[in-house]
Coordinates of C-alpha atoms in Angstrom, one line a residue:
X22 CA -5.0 174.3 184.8
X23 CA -5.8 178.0 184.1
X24 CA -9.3 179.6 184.3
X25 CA -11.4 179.6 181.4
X26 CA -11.3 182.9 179.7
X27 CA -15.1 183.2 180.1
X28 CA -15.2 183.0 184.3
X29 CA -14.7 186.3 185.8
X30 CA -12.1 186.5 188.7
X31 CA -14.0 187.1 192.4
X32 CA -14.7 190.5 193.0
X33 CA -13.1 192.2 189.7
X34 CA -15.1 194.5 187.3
X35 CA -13.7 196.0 183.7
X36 CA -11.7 199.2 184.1
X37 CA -10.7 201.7 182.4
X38 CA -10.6 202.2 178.8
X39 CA -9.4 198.9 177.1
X40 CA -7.9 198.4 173.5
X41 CA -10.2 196.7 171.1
X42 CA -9.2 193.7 169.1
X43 CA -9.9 192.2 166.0
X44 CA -8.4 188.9 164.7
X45 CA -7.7 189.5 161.0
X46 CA -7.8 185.7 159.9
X47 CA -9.4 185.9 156.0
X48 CA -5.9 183.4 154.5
X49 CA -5.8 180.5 156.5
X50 CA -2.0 180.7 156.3
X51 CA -1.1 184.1 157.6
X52 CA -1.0 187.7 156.1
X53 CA 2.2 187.4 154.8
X54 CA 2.7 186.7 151.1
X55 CA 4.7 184.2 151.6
X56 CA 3.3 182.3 154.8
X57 CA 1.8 179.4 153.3
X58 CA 5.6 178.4 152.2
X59 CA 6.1 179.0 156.2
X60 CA 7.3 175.1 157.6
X61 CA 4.8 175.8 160.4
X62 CA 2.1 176.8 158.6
X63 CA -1.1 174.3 157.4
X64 CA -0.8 175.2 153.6
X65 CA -4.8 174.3 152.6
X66 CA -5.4 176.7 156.0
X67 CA -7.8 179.2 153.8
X68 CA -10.3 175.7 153.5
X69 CA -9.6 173.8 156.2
X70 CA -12.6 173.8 158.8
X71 CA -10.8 172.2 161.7
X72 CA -7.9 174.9 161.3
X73 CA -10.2 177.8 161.5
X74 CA -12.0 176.2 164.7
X75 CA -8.6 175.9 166.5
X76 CA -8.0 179.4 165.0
X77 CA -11.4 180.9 166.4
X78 CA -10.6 179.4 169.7
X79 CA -7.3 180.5 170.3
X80 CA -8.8 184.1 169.4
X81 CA -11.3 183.8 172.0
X82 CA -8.5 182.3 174.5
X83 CA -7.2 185.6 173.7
X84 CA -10.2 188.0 174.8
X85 CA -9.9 188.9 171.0
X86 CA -13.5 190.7 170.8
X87 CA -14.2 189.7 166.8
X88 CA -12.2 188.0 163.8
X89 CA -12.4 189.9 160.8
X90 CA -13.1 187.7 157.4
X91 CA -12.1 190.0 154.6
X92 CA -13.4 188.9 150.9
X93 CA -13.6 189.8 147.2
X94 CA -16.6 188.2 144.8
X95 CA -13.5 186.6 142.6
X96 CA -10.1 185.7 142.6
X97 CA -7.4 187.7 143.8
X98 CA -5.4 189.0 140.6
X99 CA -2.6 189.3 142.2
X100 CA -0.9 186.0 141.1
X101 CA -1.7 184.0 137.7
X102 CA 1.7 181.7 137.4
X103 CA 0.7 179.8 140.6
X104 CA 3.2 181.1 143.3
X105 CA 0.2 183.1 145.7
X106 CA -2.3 181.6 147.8
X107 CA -4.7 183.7 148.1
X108 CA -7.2 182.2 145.4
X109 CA -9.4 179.7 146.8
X110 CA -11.2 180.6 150.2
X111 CA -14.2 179.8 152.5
X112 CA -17.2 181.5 151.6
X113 CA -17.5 184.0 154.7
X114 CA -20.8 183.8 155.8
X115 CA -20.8 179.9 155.6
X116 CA -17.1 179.8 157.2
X117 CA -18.7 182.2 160.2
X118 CA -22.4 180.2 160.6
X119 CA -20.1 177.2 160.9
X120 CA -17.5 179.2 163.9
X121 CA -20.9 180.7 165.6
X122 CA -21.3 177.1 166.8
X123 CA -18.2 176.2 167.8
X124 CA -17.6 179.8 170.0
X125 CA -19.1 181.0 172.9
X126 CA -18.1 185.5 173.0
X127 CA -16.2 185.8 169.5
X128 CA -17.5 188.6 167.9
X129 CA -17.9 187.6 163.8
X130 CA -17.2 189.7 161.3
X131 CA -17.5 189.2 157.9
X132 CA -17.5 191.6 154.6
X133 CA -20.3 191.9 152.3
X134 CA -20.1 193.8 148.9
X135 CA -22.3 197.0 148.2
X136 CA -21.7 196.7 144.4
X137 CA -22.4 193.0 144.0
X138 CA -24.8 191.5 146.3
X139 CA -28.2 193.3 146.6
X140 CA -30.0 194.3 150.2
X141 CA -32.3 191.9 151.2
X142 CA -29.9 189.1 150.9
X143 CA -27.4 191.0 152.8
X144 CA -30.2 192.4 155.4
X145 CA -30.8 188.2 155.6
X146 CA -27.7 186.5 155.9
X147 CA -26.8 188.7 158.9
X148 CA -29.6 188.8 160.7
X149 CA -29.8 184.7 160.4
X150 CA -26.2 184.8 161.6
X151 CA -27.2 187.5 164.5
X152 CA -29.7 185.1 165.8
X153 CA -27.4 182.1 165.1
X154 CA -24.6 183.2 167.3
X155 CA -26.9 185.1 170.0
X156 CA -25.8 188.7 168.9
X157 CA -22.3 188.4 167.9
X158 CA -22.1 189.9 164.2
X159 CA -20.9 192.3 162.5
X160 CA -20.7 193.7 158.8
X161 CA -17.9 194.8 156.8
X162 CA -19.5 197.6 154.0
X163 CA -17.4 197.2 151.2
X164 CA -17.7 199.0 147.6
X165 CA -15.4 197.0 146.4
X166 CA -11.7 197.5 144.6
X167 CA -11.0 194.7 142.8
X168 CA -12.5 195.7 139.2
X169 CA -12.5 191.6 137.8
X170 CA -15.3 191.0 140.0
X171 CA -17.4 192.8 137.3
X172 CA -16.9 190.3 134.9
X173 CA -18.8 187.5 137.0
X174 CA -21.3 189.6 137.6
X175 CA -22.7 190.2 133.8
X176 CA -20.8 193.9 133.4
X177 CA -18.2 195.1 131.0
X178 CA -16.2 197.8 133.5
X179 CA -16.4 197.8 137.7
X180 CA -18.5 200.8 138.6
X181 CA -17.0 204.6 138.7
X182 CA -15.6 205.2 142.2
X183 CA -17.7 207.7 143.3
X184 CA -21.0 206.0 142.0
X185 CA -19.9 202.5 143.9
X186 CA -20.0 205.2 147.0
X187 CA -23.7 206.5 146.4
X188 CA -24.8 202.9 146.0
X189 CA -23.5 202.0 149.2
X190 CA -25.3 205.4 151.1
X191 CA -28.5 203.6 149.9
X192 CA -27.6 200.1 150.1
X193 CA -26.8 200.9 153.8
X194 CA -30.2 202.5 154.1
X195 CA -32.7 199.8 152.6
X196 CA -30.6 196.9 154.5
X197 CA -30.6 198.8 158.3
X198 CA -34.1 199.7 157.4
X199 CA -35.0 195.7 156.4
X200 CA -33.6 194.8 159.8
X201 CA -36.4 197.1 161.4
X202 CA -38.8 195.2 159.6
X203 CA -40.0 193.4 163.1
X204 CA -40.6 195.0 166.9
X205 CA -38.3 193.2 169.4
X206 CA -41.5 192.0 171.1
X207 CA -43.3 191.3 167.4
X208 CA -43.6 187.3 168.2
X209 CA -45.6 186.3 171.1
X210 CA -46.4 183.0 169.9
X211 CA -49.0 182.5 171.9
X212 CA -50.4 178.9 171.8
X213 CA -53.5 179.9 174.3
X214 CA -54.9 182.5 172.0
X215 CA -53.6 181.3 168.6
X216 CA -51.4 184.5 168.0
X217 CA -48.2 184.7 166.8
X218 CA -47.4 187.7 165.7
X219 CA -48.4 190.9 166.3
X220 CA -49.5 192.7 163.1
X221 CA -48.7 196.4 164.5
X222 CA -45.2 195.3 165.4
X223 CA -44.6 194.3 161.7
X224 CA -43.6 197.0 159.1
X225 CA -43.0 197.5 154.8
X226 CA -39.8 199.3 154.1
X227 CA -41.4 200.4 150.7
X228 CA -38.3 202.2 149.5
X229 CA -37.9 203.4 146.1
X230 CA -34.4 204.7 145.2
X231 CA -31.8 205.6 142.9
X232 CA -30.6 202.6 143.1
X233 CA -32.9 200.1 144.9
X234 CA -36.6 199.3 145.1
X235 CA -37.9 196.8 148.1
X236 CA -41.3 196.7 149.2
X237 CA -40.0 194.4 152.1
X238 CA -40.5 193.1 155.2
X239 CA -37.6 191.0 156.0
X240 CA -38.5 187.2 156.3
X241 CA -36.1 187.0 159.6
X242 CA -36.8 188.5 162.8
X243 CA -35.0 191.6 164.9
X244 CA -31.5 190.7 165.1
X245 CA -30.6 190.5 168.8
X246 CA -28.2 193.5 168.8
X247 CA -30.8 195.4 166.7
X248 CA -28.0 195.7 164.3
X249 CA -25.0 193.9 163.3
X250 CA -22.3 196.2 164.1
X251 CA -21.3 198.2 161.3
X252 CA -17.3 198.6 160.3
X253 CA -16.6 199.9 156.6
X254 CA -12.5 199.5 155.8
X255 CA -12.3 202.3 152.9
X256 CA -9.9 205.4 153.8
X257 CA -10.7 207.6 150.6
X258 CA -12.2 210.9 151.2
X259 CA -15.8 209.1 150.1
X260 CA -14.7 206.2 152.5
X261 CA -14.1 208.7 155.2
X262 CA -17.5 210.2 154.8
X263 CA -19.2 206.8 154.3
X264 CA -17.9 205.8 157.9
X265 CA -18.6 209.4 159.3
X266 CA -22.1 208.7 158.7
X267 CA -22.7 204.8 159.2
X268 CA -19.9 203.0 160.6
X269 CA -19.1 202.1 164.2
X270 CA -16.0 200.1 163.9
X271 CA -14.0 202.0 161.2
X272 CA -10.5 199.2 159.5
X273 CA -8.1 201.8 158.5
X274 CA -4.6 200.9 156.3
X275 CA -1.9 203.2 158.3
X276 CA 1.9 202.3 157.8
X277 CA 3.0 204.9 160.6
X278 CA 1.9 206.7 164.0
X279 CA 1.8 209.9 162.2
X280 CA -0.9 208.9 159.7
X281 CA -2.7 206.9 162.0
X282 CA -2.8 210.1 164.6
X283 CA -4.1 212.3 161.3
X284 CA -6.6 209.8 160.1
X285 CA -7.9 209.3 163.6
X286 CA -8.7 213.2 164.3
X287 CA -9.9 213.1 161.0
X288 CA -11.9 210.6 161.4
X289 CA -13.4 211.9 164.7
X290 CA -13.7 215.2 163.7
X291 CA -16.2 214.4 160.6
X292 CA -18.7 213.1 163.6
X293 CA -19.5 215.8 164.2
X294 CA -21.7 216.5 161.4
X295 CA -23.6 213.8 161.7
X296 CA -24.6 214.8 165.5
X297 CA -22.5 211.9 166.6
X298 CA -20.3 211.7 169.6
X299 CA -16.5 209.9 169.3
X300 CA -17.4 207.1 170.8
X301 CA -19.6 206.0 168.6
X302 CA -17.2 204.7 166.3
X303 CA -13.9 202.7 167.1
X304 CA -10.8 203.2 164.8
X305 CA -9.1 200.0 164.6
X306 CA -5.7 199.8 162.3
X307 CA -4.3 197.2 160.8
X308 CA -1.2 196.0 162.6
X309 CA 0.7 193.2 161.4
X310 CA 3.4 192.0 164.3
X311 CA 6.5 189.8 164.0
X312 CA 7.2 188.7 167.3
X313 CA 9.7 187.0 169.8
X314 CA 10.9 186.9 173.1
X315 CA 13.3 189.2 172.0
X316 CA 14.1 191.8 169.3
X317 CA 16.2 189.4 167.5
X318 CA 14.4 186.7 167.6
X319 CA 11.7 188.9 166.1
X320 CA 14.1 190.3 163.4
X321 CA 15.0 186.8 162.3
X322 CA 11.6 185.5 162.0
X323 CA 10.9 188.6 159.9
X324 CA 13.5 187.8 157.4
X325 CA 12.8 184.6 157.2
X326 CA 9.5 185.2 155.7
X327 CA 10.8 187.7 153.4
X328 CA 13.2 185.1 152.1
X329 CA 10.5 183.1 150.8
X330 CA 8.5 185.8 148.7
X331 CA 9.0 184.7 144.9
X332 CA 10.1 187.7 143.1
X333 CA 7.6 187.3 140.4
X334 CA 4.7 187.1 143.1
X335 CA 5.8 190.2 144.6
X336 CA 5.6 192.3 141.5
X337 CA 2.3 191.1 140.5
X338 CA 1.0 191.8 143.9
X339 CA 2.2 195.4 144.0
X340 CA 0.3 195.5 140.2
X341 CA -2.4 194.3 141.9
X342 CA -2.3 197.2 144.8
X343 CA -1.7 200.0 142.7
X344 CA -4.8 199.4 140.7
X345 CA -4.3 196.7 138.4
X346 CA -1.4 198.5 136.5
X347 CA 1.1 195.9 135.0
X348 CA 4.2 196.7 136.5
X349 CA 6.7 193.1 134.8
X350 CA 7.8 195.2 132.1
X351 CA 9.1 197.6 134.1
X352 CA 13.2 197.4 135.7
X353 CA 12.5 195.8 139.4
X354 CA 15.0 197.6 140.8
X355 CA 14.1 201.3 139.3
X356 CA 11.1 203.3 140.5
X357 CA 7.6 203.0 140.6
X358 CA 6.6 204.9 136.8
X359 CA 4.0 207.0 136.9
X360 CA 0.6 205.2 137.1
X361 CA -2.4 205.7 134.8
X362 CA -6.2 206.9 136.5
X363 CA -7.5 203.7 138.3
X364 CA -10.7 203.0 139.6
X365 CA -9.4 200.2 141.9
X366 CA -8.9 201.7 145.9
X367 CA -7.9 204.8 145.9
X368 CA -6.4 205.3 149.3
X369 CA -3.8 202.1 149.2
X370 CA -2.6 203.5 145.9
X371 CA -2.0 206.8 147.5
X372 CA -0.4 205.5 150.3
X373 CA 1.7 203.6 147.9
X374 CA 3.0 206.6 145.7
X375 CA 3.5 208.3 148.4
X376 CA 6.4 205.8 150.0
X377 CA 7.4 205.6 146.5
X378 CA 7.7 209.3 146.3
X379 CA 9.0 210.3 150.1
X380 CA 11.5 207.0 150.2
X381 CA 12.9 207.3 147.3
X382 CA 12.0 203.2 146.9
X383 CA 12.3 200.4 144.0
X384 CA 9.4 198.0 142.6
X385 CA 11.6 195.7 144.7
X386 CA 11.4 197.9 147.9
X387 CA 8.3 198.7 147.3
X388 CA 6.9 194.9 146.9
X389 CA 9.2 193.8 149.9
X390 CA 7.7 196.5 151.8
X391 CA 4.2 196.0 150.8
X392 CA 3.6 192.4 150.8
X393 CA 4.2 192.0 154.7
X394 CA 0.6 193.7 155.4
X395 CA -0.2 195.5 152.4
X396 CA 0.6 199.1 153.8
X397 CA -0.7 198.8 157.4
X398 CA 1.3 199.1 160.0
X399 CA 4.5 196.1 160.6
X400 CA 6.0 196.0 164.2
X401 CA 9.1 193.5 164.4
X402 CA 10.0 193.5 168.3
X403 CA 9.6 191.6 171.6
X404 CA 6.9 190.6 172.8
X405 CA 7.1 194.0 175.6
X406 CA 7.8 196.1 172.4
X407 CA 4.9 195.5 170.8
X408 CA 2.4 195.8 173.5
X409 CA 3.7 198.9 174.0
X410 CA 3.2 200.3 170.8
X411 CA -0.5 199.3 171.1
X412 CA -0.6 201.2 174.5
X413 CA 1.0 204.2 173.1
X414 CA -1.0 204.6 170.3
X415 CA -4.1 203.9 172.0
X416 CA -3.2 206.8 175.0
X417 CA -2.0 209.4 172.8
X418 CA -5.2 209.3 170.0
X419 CA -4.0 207.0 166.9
X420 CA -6.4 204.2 167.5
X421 CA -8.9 203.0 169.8
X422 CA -7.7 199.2 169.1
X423 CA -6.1 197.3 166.3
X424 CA -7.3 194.6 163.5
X425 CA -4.4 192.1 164.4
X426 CA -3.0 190.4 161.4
X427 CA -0.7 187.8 162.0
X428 CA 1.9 187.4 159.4
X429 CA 1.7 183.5 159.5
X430 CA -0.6 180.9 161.1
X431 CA -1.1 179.2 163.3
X432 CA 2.4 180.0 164.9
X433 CA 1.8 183.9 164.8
X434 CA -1.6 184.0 166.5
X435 CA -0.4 181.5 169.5
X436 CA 2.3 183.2 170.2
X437 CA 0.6 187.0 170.2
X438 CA -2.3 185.4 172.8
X439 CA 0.0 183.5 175.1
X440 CA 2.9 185.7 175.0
X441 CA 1.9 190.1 174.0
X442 CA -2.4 189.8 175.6
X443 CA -0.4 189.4 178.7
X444 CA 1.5 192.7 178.4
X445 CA -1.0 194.3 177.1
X446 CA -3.1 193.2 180.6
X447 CA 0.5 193.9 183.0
X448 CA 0.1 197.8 180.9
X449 CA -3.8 197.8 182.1
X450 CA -4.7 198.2 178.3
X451 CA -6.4 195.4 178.1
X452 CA -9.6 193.3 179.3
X453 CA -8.9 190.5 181.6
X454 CA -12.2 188.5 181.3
X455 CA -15.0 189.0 178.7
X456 CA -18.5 191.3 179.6
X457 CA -21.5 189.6 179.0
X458 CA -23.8 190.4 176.2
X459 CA -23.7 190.8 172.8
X460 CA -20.8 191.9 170.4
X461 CA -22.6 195.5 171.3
X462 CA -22.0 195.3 174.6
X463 CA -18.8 194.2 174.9
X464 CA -17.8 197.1 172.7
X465 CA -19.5 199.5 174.6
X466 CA -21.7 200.4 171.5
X467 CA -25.4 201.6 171.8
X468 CA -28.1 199.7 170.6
X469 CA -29.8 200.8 168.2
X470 CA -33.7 201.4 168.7
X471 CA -35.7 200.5 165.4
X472 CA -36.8 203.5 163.4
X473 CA -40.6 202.5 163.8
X474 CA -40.2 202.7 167.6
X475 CA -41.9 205.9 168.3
X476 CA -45.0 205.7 166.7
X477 CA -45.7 202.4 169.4

């Protein structure tokens, strides 16, 4: 029988600098287009509660240090004749409440819109699920890029870019300031003297905004890792500058080692305005791996998958990425045409015309491409190829851990924990036993000390 992943081996400590890794599982059936066709996979994954249990535990199995729940307030418009998936799903916060019970180290990370929820309910839900799971959350800041989420939320148009990007500065503000609301030590609960609280250890936000006006407190106490840890997943130059400022876990979309590389330096370098040191934020991208015990076996898993994307699925998909521009009239095998303004996410539609433009590629090319992982980075190899990928770009700056995405489920995350965590841990890239402590400090991230500290 082998040793629980939670007992640390005799005499052994955490050594040097480790790869971080998230366990992208928002589809139930995989991150592939096509995976739910997959003979192996559970095709009602996305609802299925016993499915994501065994999924959350084979994570943790893993070392993984969070899963990553990815979500949109309305249905993905990237299929409306019935050949996607990817339009019915768990509710995230619910999904995660639900995991927090049935996990012990798990990090759980879910994403919560800026445009269409307001502060105090986000400032709520995860500091109930902070306490719930003993300080293992973290948020996702989204703006949002999917513009027919508008229309369920009693608007015409889905904000201007930039203005869903100054909404989010001070949506970040009130809800980090809400979760100050309460001193660490503000509940005594002393039975003896009849005191509960302590009124000086309890504080009014009293913000009045652009955007935003709460009186506060929060009705929920200090989250255990003073914080939720903060990711934000947007790329754009706004995105970039969003993350400089607030994020600590930063989800990037990069299809190659040279834009992963850039983005990271990037990345670091903006820090530095905001009196921040490197390590206070881990860049994590997206890498979706096809794997086997060899190269071959890899490759003809790989096409395998491809085999089952319905051509009419992949078109609308890559409509979908680029914006919501309505590429079916348009020859499949021709190029990309030259796209209208969009005010859907700015950085994968970049990334997109760029391929386009640099490859030379076809609507086809372009959706066979794309629908694998959606412009983050694909590795088909063994399972030694692929770990040392991960190790390379982690030694030489392009990432300080990955946002694993397997291309179908269950199959795809077994087979990474039981066959590439191992060597990733032979390479000494990776943890062989979980720190104690909260999702904080098993990433090595400060705590943060509430804003009101000083003046007690």
């Amino acid at each position: 029988m082998s040793e629980p992943a939670d007992r640390k081996p005799e005499g052994r400590k955490p050594e040097g600098r480790h790869l971080v890794l998230g366990a992208y599982l928002s589809y139930g059936t995989g991150h592939h287009a096509a995976s739910w066709r997959h003979p192996g996979a559970v095709a009602d994954g996305a609802q299925n509660i016993g499915h994501y249990v065994d999924l959350a535990r084979t994570a943790e199995r893993g070392l993984f240090d969070f899963m990553f729940l990815s979500d949109t307030p309305s249905v993905f418009n990237d299929d409306h004749e019935g050949y996607g998936s990817r339009v019915v799903v768990f509710e995230p916060m619910t999904l995660l409440a639900a995991l927090a019970m049935r996990t012990t180290h798990l990090g759980l990370v879910a994403t919560a819109s800026t445009t269409y929820k307001e502060p105090y309910n986000v400032a709520r839900e995860f500091a109930s699920l902070d306490l719930l799971s003993g300080g293992r959350t973290g948020w996702n800041m989204v703006t949002s890029s999917k513009s027919a989420a508008a229309h369920n939320f009693g608007l015409d148009a889905h904000p201007e870019h930039g203005a869903r990007y100054r909404r989010a500065e001070e949506f970040h503000e009130v809800v980090t300031g809400l979760w100050d609301s309460w001193d660490d030590d503000a509940f005594p609960r002393d039975k003896e003297r009849g005191v509960f609280y302590d009124p000086a250890a309890r504080h009014a936000l009293d913000h009045r905004g652009e955007h935003f006006s709460v009186r506060g407190e929060l009705n929920v106490g200090r989250p255990p890792q003073g914080r939720p840890v903060l990711v934000q997943a947007g790329s754009s130059e706004d995105g970039k500058e969003l993350a400089a400022r607030t994020a600590e876990i930063v989800f990037t979309a990069q299809p190659d080692y040279d834009s992963a590389r850039a983005f990271y330096r990037d990345l670091k370098g903006r820090l530095r305005a905001h009196s921040r040191p490197g390590r206070d934020v881990l860049v994590m991208p997206g890498l979706c791996p096809f794997i086997g015990a060899t190269d071959a076996e890899a490759n003809a898993k790989f096409e395998e998958l491809q085999r089952l994307i319905h051509p009419r699925l992949g078109v609308a998909m890559l409509s979908d990425l680029v914006g919501g521009f309505d590429l079916s009239g348009h020859d499949v095998d021709g190029p990309l045409p030259e796209l209208p303004p969009s005010n859907g996410n700015q950085s994968r539609r970049a990334l997109i015309e760029k391929l386009a433009r640099d490859e030379g590629l076809t609507i086809r090319q372009l959706y066979e491409r794309l629908t694998i992982a959606r412009g983050h980075l694909v590795v088909v190899g063994s399972y030694r190829r692929v770990a040392g990928v991960m190790a390379r770009w982690l030694a030489t700056g392009a990432a300080d851990g990955f946002n694993i995405m397997p291309p179908q489920l269950p199959g795809g995350l077994d087979e990474f924990v039981d066959h590439v965590v191992p060597e990733l841990q032979k390479l000494g890239v990776y943890k062989d036993f979980y720190r104690e402590g909260t999702l904080r400090e098993k990433l090595g991230l400060r705590r943060p000390p509430s804003r009101y500290a000083s003046g007690r």
